[in-house]
Coordinates of C-alpha atoms and ligand atoms in Angstrom, one line a residue:
M16 CA -14.3 -31.3 -1.2
T17 CA -13.9 -28.1 -3.2
D18 CA -11.2 -28.3 -5.8
T19 CA -8.9 -25.3 -5.2
T20 CA -6.6 -26.0 -8.2
D21 CA -8.1 -23.4 -10.4
C22 CA -8.2 -20.6 -7.8
L23 CA -4.5 -21.2 -7.0
A24 CA -3.5 -20.9 -10.7
A25 CA -0.6 -18.4 -10.8
D26 CA -2.1 -16.4 -13.6
R27 CA -5.4 -15.8 -12.0
L28 CA -5.9 -12.0 -11.7
R29 CA -7.7 -10.7 -8.7
M30 CA -8.9 -7.2 -9.4
T31 CA -11.1 -6.9 -6.4
P32 CA -11.4 -3.7 -4.2
G33 CA -9.8 -5.6 -1.4
P34 CA -8.4 -8.0 -0.4
T35 CA -5.8 -7.2 -3.1
E36 CA -3.0 -9.3 -4.6
I37 CA -0.2 -9.7 -2.1
P38 CA 3.3 -9.1 -3.6
A39 CA 6.0 -11.7 -3.0
P40 CA 8.1 -9.6 -0.5
V41 CA 5.1 -9.4 1.8
R42 CA 4.4 -13.1 1.5
E43 CA 8.0 -14.0 2.1
R44 CA 8.3 -11.7 5.2
M45 CA 5.2 -13.4 6.7
A46 CA 6.8 -16.8 6.3
E47 CA 9.8 -15.8 8.3
P48 CA 10.0 -16.9 12.0
A49 CA 8.3 -14.2 14.0
P50 CA 9.1 -13.1 17.6
N51 CA 6.6 -13.9 20.3
P52 CA 4.6 -10.7 20.5
D53 CA 4.1 -10.9 24.3
L54 CA 7.5 -12.0 25.4
E55 CA 10.2 -10.8 23.1
P56 CA 11.2 -7.1 23.0
E57 CA 12.2 -7.6 19.4
F58 CA 8.5 -7.7 18.5
F59 CA 7.9 -4.3 20.1
S60 CA 10.7 -2.9 17.9
C61 CA 9.0 -4.4 14.8
Y62 CA 5.7 -2.9 15.9
R63 CA 7.2 0.6 16.5
N64 CA 9.0 0.5 13.2
L65 CA 5.7 -0.3 11.5
T66 CA 3.8 2.5 13.2
D67 CA 6.6 5.0 12.3
K68 CA 6.3 3.9 8.7
L69 CA 2.5 4.1 8.7
T70 CA 2.6 7.6 10.2
R71 CA 4.8 8.7 7.3
I72 CA 2.5 7.0 4.8
H73 CA -0.6 8.4 6.4
A74 CA 0.9 11.9 6.5
A75 CA 1.8 12.0 2.8
G76 CA 0.3 14.9 1.0
P77 CA -0.8 15.1 -2.7
A78 CA 2.8 15.3 -3.9
G79 CA 3.7 12.3 -1.6
E80 CA 5.7 14.5 0.8
A81 CA 5.4 13.8 4.5
P82 CA 5.7 16.5 7.3
A83 CA 8.9 16.0 9.3
T84 CA 7.1 15.6 12.7
P85 CA 3.5 14.6 12.1
D86 CA 1.8 15.1 15.5
R87 CA -0.4 12.0 15.4
D88 CA 0.0 8.6 16.9
T89 CA -0.6 5.5 14.8
V90 CA -1.8 2.3 16.4
V91 CA -2.3 -1.1 14.7
L92 CA -5.1 -3.3 15.9
G93 CA -5.2 -7.1 15.4
G94 CA -8.5 -7.3 13.5
E95 CA -9.7 -6.4 10.1
G96 CA -10.9 -2.9 9.0
I97 CA -14.4 -3.1 10.6
L98 CA -12.7 -3.4 14.0
G99 CA -11.1 0.0 13.5
L100 CA -14.5 1.6 12.7
E101 CA -16.3 0.0 15.6
A102 CA -13.4 0.7 18.0
A103 CA -13.4 4.4 17.0
I104 CA -17.1 4.7 17.8
A105 CA -16.9 2.5 21.0
S106 CA -14.1 4.7 22.3
L107 CA -15.4 8.1 21.4
V108 CA -19.2 7.8 22.0
S109 CA -20.9 7.6 25.4
P110 CA -24.6 6.6 25.7
G111 CA -26.7 9.6 24.8
D112 CA -24.1 11.4 22.7
R113 CA -25.3 12.9 19.5
V114 CA -23.0 12.2 16.6
L115 CA -23.1 13.8 13.1
C116 CA -23.0 10.9 10.6
L117 CA -22.2 12.1 7.0
S118 CA -23.2 9.5 4.5
N119 CA -23.2 8.9 0.8
G120 CA -23.0 5.1 1.0
L121 CA -23.0 1.8 2.8
Y122 CA -20.1 2.4 5.1
G123 CA -21.3 6.0 6.0
D124 CA -24.6 4.4 7.0
G125 CA -22.7 1.7 8.9
F126 CA -21.1 4.4 11.1
A127 CA -24.6 5.5 12.2
D128 CA -25.5 1.9 13.0
F129 CA -22.4 1.6 15.3
V130 CA -23.3 4.9 17.0
E131 CA -26.8 3.5 17.8
Q132 CA -25.2 0.2 18.9
Y133 CA -23.1 2.0 21.5
G134 CA -26.1 4.0 22.9
G135 CA -25.4 7.2 20.9
E136 CA -27.9 9.1 18.8
P137 CA -26.8 9.4 15.1
V138 CA -27.9 12.6 13.3
R139 CA -27.7 11.6 9.6
C140 CA -26.7 14.0 6.9
E141 CA -27.2 12.0 3.8
I142 CA -26.9 12.4 0.0
S143 CA -27.6 10.0 -2.8
W144 CA -25.0 7.2 -3.2
D145 CA -23.8 8.3 -6.6
E146 CA -23.0 11.8 -5.3
T147 CA -20.3 13.1 -3.0
L148 CA -20.8 15.0 0.2
D149 CA -21.6 18.7 0.0
P150 CA -19.8 20.9 2.5
N151 CA -22.7 23.4 2.4
A152 CA -25.2 20.7 3.3
V153 CA -22.9 19.7 6.2
E154 CA -22.7 23.3 7.4
A155 CA -26.5 23.6 7.2
A156 CA -27.0 20.3 9.1
I157 CA -24.8 21.6 11.9
E158 CA -26.4 25.1 12.0
S159 CA -30.0 23.6 12.0
A160 CA -29.3 21.1 14.8
D161 CA -30.7 21.8 18.3
E162 CA -27.4 21.1 19.9
S163 CA -23.8 21.2 18.9
F164 CA -21.9 18.0 18.0
D165 CA -18.6 16.8 19.5
V166 CA -18.0 14.0 16.9
A167 CA -18.7 13.5 13.2
T168 CA -18.1 10.5 11.0
V169 CA -17.3 10.4 7.3
V170 CA -16.1 7.9 4.7
H171 CA -13.4 9.0 2.3
C172 CA -13.8 6.3 -0.4
E173 CA -17.1 4.5 -0.5
T174 CA -15.7 1.2 -1.9
P175 CA -19.1 -0.3 -2.7
T176 CA -20.0 2.5 -5.1
G177 CA -16.6 3.8 -6.1
T178 CA -17.0 7.4 -4.9
L179 CA -14.3 9.5 -3.3
N180 CA -15.3 12.4 -1.1
D181 CA -13.3 15.6 -1.2
L182 CA -12.3 15.7 2.5
E183 CA -10.7 19.1 2.7
P184 CA -13.9 21.3 2.5
I185 CA -15.7 18.9 4.8
L186 CA -12.9 19.1 7.4
D187 CA -12.9 22.9 7.0
V188 CA -16.5 22.9 8.2
L189 CA -15.9 20.3 11.0
E190 CA -12.8 22.2 12.2
S191 CA -14.7 25.6 12.3
H192 CA -17.2 23.9 14.7
T193 CA -14.4 22.1 16.7
I194 CA -15.9 18.8 15.9
I195 CA -13.8 15.6 16.3
S196 CA -13.5 14.0 12.9
V197 CA -13.6 10.2 12.4
V198 CA -12.7 9.2 8.8
D199 CA -12.9 5.8 7.3
A200 CA -10.0 5.9 4.8
V201 CA -9.9 2.1 4.6
S202 CA -9.9 2.0 0.7
S203 CA -7.9 5.2 0.1
L204 CA -4.9 5.2 2.5
G205 CA -1.8 4.3 0.6
G206 CA -3.6 4.8 -2.8
A207 CA -4.7 8.4 -2.7
P208 CA -3.7 11.5 -0.6
V209 CA -5.6 11.6 2.7
P210 CA -5.3 14.8 4.8
T211 CA -4.5 12.7 8.0
D212 CA -2.8 15.7 9.6
R213 CA -6.3 17.3 9.8
I214 CA -8.2 14.2 10.9
D215 CA -8.7 13.2 14.5
V216 CA -9.2 9.5 14.0
C217 CA -8.2 8.2 10.6
L218 CA -8.9 4.5 9.9
G219 CA -7.2 2.1 7.4
A220 CA -6.9 -1.6 6.8
S221 CA -4.1 -3.9 5.7
Q222 CA -5.8 -5.6 2.8
K223 CA -6.7 -2.6 0.6
C224 CA -4.0 -0.2 -0.9
F225 CA -1.3 -1.7 1.4
S226 CA -1.7 -5.1 -0.4
A227 CA -1.0 -7.1 2.8
P228 CA -3.4 -9.8 3.9
P229 CA -6.6 -8.9 5.9
G230 CA -6.1 -8.9 9.6
L231 CA -4.9 -5.5 10.7
A232 CA -6.7 -2.2 11.2
T233 CA -4.6 1.0 11.4
C234 CA -5.7 4.1 13.3
T235 CA -4.0 7.5 13.4
I236 CA -5.2 9.4 16.4
S237 CA -4.8 13.1 17.4
D238 CA -4.2 14.3 20.9
R239 CA -7.6 15.8 21.4
A240 CA -9.2 12.5 20.2
W241 CA -7.0 10.7 22.8
D242 CA -8.2 13.1 25.5
R243 CA -11.8 12.2 24.7
I244 CA -11.0 8.5 24.4
E245 CA -9.6 8.6 27.9
R246 CA -12.8 10.2 29.2
V247 CA -15.2 7.8 27.6
E248 CA -16.0 4.6 29.5
T249 CA -15.9 1.8 26.9
A250 CA -17.9 -1.3 27.7
S251 CA -15.6 -3.7 25.9
L252 CA -11.8 -4.4 26.0
Y253 CA -11.6 -5.5 22.4
T254 CA -13.0 -2.3 20.9
D255 CA -11.3 0.1 23.5
L256 CA -8.6 2.2 21.9
E257 CA -7.4 3.6 25.2
P258 CA -5.0 0.7 26.2
W259 CA -3.2 1.2 22.8
R260 CA -2.0 4.7 23.8
T261 CA 0.5 3.2 26.2
A262 CA 0.9 -0.1 24.5
A263 CA 4.3 -0.4 22.9
D264 CA 5.5 2.9 24.5
E265 CA 9.1 2.9 25.6
G266 CA 9.1 1.1 29.0
E267 CA 5.4 0.1 28.6
E268 CA 5.9 -2.9 26.3
W269 CA 2.6 -4.8 26.3
F270 CA -0.5 -5.1 24.1
P271 CA -4.1 -5.5 25.3
Y272 CA -4.2 -8.9 23.6
T273 CA -1.7 -11.1 21.6
H274 CA -0.8 -9.3 18.5
L275 CA -0.8 -10.9 15.0
A276 CA 2.9 -11.2 14.6
A277 CA 3.1 -12.6 11.1
N278 CA 0.6 -10.0 9.9
V279 CA 2.6 -7.2 11.5
L280 CA 5.7 -8.4 9.7
G281 CA 3.8 -8.6 6.4
L282 CA 2.3 -5.1 6.7
D283 CA 5.8 -3.8 7.6
A284 CA 7.1 -5.3 4.3
A285 CA 4.2 -3.7 2.5
A286 CA 4.9 -0.3 4.0
D287 CA 8.6 -0.6 2.9
L288 CA 7.4 -1.2 -0.7
L289 CA 5.3 1.9 -0.6
L290 CA 8.0 4.1 0.9
E291 CA 10.7 2.7 -1.5
E292 CA 8.5 3.5 -4.5
G293 CA 7.6 6.9 -3.1
L294 CA 4.1 8.0 -2.3
E295 CA 3.9 10.5 -5.2
S296 CA 4.7 7.7 -7.7
V297 CA 2.2 5.4 -5.9
F298 CA -0.6 8.0 -6.2
D299 CA 0.3 8.6 -9.9
R300 CA 0.1 4.8 -10.5
H301 CA -3.4 4.7 -9.0
E302 CA -4.5 7.7 -11.1
A303 CA -3.2 6.1 -14.3
A304 CA -4.8 2.7 -13.6
A305 CA -8.2 4.4 -12.8
T306 CA -8.1 6.6 -15.9
L307 CA -7.4 3.6 -18.1
C308 CA -10.1 1.6 -16.5
R309 CA -12.7 4.4 -17.1
D310 CA -11.5 5.1 -20.6
R311 CA -11.7 1.4 -21.6
A312 CA -15.1 1.1 -19.9
A313 CA -16.4 4.0 -21.9
E314 CA -15.3 2.3 -25.1
L315 CA -17.3 -0.7 -24.0
G316 CA -20.4 1.5 -23.4
L317 CA -20.2 1.1 -19.6
D318 CA -20.8 4.2 -17.5
P319 CA -19.3 4.8 -14.0
Y320 CA -21.9 4.6 -11.2
P321 CA -20.8 7.9 -9.6
A322 CA -22.7 10.8 -11.1
S323 CA -19.6 12.7 -12.2
H324 CA -16.0 12.0 -13.2
E325 CA -14.8 14.1 -10.2
A326 CA -16.7 11.8 -7.8
C327 CA -14.8 8.7 -9.0
S328 CA -12.2 7.1 -6.8
P329 CA -8.6 6.4 -8.1
T330 CA -8.7 3.0 -6.2
V331 CA -11.9 1.4 -7.4
T332 CA -14.2 1.8 -10.4
A333 CA -17.9 0.9 -10.1
L334 CA -19.6 0.5 -13.5
E335 CA -23.3 0.3 -14.1
F336 CA -24.4 -2.8 -15.9
S337 CA -27.8 -3.4 -17.4
G338 CA -27.5 -7.2 -17.5
S339 CA -26.8 -9.4 -14.5
A340 CA -23.6 -8.2 -12.9
T341 CA -23.3 -11.5 -10.9
D342 CA -23.5 -13.6 -14.1
L343 CA -20.8 -11.4 -15.7
Q344 CA -18.6 -11.7 -12.6
E345 CA -19.0 -15.5 -12.8
R346 CA -18.0 -15.6 -16.5
L347 CA -15.0 -13.4 -15.9
R348 CA -13.8 -15.8 -13.2
T349 CA -14.5 -19.1 -14.8
E350 CA -13.8 -18.3 -18.5
H351 CA -11.0 -15.6 -18.1
D352 CA -9.4 -16.2 -14.7
V353 CA -10.2 -12.6 -13.7
V354 CA -11.9 -11.9 -10.4
V355 CA -13.8 -8.7 -10.0
A356 CA -16.6 -7.7 -7.5
T357 CA -20.2 -6.7 -8.0
G358 CA -22.2 -4.1 -6.1
L359 CA -23.4 -4.7 -2.5
G360 CA -26.9 -4.9 -1.1
E361 CA -29.6 -3.7 -3.4
L362 CA -27.0 -2.8 -6.1
E363 CA -25.5 -6.3 -6.1
D364 CA -26.7 -7.2 -9.6
D365 CA -26.5 -3.7 -11.1
I366 CA -22.8 -2.8 -10.6
I367 CA -19.5 -4.4 -11.6
R368 CA -16.5 -3.2 -9.6
I369 CA -12.9 -3.3 -10.6
G370 CA -10.4 -2.8 -7.9
H371 CA -7.2 -1.0 -9.1
M372 CA -5.7 -0.5 -5.6
G373 CA -2.3 -1.3 -4.1
H374 CA -0.3 -3.9 -6.0
N375 CA -3.2 -4.1 -8.6
A376 CA -3.0 -0.4 -9.5
R377 CA -1.0 -1.2 -12.7
T378 CA -2.2 -0.4 -16.2
E379 CA -1.2 -3.8 -17.6
R380 CA -3.4 -5.5 -15.0
V381 CA -6.3 -3.1 -15.8
E382 CA -5.7 -3.7 -19.5
R383 CA -5.9 -7.5 -19.1
T384 CA -9.1 -7.1 -17.0
M385 CA -10.7 -4.9 -19.7
V386 CA -9.8 -7.2 -22.5
A387 CA -11.5 -10.1 -20.6
L388 CA -14.5 -7.8 -19.9
E389 CA -14.8 -7.0 -23.6
T390 CA -14.7 -10.6 -24.6
A391 CA -17.2 -11.6 -21.8
L392 CA -19.6 -8.9 -23.0
K393 CA -19.6 -10.1 -26.6
Ligands
PLP29 C1 -14.7 1.8 3.0 C2 -14.6 0.6 3.8 N1 -14.7 0.7 5.2 C3 -14.5 -0.4 5.9 C4 -14.4 -1.7 5.4 C5 -14.3 -2.9 6.3 O1 -13.1 -3.5 6.2 P1 -13.0 -5.0 6.5 O2 -13.6 -5.8 5.4 O3 -11.5 -5.2 6.5 O4 -13.6 -5.3 7.8 C6 -14.4 -1.8 4.0 C7 -14.2 -3.2 3.4 O5 -14.4 -3.4 2.2 C8 -14.5 -0.7 3.2 O6 -14.4 -0.7 1.9

């Protein structure tokens, strides 16, 4: 049997780009008795409170301010982040539809795979993984295509490589062609401003910057996306977003399947923490943690994987490593009680990733990580 004593040690620091450390108020709320999600109206109130709070968090602009009446619905699915991505494609794409898939990384490519899986035809507009998306290239891809597009996909923060795309100019292009935008903001929502008020389907997950456990996917959906979702025949119940439009409406209190009550309570507590702190302060905290991480890495001679400083995400730092990143990761965990991530796929052994998102976006945590990294490198 595996001995879990070490990994339960209170002072182990988990600086991974999700799941993140879960603060005590979230854990305590999850341990409370929860209403039956199918039978007790109190659960529907919990769910509605949560979606209201998420709508406010999702709508927060760069200064943390939220519009008074954001005209988007937020739904929370029982399932981790990837369910939100798959559900968006399953619900918006019919067989034969051509979808513009913008990609500078693993999750951007993954959207194209989902499109294929649901019978659509992905038209890829790709750029190297250390760069960010170029709006001129997006415009050129749309102009040179034989037919127009109804739907486009884009990833805000490519967690595996630590890049953050500038969404505003990309959304300018998509809006000018009235293309429905599907944005994976899984590792940026709640850690960096996301222009959710301009996005048709904006996707998040509980275990990243919200610092709740994995298990819930959040989707903020515009009216025109709902209209399309209602027209598309989805071949699966689990990935169909349509039933969630009426679920938990006043007088329509039901969910397509049993909701994850404890997770909903935990995410609600996490949302309270973000709103109490204020989104402006939360975003500043992420920027400060990211800046410290990169400055300390530079002192250690480690370069960020993204090609420019502007391309780096405030929620995760990916550093190039000329030795074995997996060996370094192992030493940090076993000798220093600090857990970090490596690259994914072909980059597994070439990149070390430090998550400074959610509860972990604190300079003292980054400092302890970098001290451990410095010692491990010696
Ligand atoms: C950008 C991005 N999208 C989607 C996902 C998938 O989320 P999950 O692991 O919760 O399924 C992740 C997970 O790391 C991610 O980083």
